[in-house]
Short mmCIF file of C-alpha atoms in Angstrom, two decimals:
data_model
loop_
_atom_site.label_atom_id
_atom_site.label_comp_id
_atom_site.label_asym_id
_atom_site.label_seq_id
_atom_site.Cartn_x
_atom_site.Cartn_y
_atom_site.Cartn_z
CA UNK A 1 -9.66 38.19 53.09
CA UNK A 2 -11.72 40.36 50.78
CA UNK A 3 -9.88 42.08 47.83
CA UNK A 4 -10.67 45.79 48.67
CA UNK A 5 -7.45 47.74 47.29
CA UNK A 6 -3.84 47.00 45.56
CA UNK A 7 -1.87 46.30 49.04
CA UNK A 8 -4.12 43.43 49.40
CA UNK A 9 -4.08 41.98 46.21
CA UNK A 10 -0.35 42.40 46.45
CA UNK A 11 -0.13 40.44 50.10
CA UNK A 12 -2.72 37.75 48.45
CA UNK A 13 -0.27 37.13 45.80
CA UNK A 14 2.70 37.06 48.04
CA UNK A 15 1.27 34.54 49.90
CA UNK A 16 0.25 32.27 46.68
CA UNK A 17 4.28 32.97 45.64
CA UNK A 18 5.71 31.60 48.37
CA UNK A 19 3.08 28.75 49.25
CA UNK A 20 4.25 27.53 45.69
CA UNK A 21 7.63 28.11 45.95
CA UNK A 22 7.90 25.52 48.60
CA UNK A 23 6.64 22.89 45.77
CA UNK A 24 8.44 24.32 43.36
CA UNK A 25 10.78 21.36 41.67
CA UNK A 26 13.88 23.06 40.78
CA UNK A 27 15.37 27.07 41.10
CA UNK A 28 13.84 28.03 37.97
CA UNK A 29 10.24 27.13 38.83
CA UNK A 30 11.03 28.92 42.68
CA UNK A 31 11.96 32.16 40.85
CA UNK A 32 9.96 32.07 37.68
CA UNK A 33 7.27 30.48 37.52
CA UNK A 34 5.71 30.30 40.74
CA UNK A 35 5.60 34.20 40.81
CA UNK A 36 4.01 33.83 37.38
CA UNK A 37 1.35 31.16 38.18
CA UNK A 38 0.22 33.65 41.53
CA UNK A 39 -0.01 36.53 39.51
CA UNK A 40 -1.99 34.98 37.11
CA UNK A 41 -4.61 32.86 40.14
CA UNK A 42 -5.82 36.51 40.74
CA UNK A 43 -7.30 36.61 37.25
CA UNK A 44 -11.00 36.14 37.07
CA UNK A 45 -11.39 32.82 35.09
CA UNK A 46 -10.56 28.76 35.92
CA UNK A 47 -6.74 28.52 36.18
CA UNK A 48 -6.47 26.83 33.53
CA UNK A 49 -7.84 28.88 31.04
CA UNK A 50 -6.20 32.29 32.67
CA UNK A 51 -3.00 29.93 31.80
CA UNK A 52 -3.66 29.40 28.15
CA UNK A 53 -4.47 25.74 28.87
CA UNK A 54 -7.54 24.23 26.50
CA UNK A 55 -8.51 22.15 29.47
CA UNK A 56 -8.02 20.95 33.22
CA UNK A 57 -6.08 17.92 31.77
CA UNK A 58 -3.18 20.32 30.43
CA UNK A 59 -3.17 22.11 33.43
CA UNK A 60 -2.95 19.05 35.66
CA UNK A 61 -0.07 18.26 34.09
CA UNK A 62 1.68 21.10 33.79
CA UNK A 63 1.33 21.44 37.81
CA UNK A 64 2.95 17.99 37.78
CA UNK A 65 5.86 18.67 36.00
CA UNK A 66 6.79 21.60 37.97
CA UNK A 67 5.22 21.10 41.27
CA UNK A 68 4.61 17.16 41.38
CA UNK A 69 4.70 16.94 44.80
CA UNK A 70 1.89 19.72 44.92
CA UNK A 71 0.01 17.83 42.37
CA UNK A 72 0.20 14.42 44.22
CA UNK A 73 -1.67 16.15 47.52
CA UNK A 74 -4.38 18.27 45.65
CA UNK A 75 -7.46 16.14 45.95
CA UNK A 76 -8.97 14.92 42.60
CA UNK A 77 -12.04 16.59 43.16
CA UNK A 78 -10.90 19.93 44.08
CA UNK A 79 -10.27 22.56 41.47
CA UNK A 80 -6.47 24.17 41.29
CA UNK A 81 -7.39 27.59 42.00
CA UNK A 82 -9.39 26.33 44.67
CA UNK A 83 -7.06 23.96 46.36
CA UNK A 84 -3.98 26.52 46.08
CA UNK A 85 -6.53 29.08 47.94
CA UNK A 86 -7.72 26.65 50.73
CA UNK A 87 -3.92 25.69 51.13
CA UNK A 88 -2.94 29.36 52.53
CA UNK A 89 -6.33 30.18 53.97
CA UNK A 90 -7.46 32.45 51.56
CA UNK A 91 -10.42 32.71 49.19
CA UNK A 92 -9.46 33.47 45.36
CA UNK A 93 -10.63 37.00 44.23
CA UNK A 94 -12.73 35.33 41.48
CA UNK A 95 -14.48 33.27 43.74
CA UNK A 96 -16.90 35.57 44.77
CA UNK A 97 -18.60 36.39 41.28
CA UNK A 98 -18.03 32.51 39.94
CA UNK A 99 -20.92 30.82 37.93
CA UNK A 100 -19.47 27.22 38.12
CA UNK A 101 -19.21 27.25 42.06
CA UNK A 102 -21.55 24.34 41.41
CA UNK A 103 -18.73 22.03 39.82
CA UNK A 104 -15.99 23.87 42.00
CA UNK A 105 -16.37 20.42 44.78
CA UNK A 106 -17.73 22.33 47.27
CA UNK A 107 -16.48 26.12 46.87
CA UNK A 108 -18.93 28.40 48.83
CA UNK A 109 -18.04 31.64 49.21
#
C-alpha cells in the first residue's frame, strides 16, 4: 500500500490498531495503548525512538509487558516496526525513505 492521502494513512493505522489489539494483555492496553503505539508506527523514525525509548532494549520490553505474547513471536532479528508491518501485509510509511534498511534484517522496499 503506498501512503498517497489521509484515508489511507487512516486505514493503515486501523489495521496496525486492531492487529495489536489482538495481543494486547489486558482492556487497558486493547483501548489505549494499542491505538497509541499505531498512531505513533506511522511516524518517520525507528519505533523506538518515535516512542521516547533511548534504545531497542527499552522498547523490547515495553512490547513484552503489554503484548508478551506478540513479543515472544517477533523474530530476534527483525525490527518492531518492521515485524508489526509484515504481520498485516503492509509496508510502514517510513520505510520507503529509511537510511538503516541495511540493519532493518532484510527490509527492502
Amino acid at each position: 500500500m503506498t501512503i498517497i492521502n489521509q484515508t489511507d494513512i487512516d486505514i493503515l493505522e486501523d489495521k496496525v490498531t486492531l492487529f495489536l489489539q489482538r495481543y494486547a494483555k489486558d482492556e487497558k492496553t486493547k483501548k489505549e495503548i494499542a491505538p497509541y503505539l499505531a498512531k505513533i508506527s506511522l511516524e518517520m523514525n525507528h519505533l523506538y525512538q518515535d516512542l521516547g525509548f533511548s534504545n531497542r532494549t527499552e522498547m523490547a520490553k515495553y512490547m513484552k509487558e503489554y503484548f508478551p505474547i506478540l513479543a515472544q513471536r517477533k523474530p530476534a532479528d527483525k525490527l518492531w516496526k518492521k515485524f508489526i508491518y509484515d504481520s498485516i501485509g503492509e509496508v510502514a510509511p517510513a520505510c520507503a525513505t529509511c537510511n538503516d534498511q541495511e540493519s532493518c534484517w532484510a527490509c527492502r522496499v
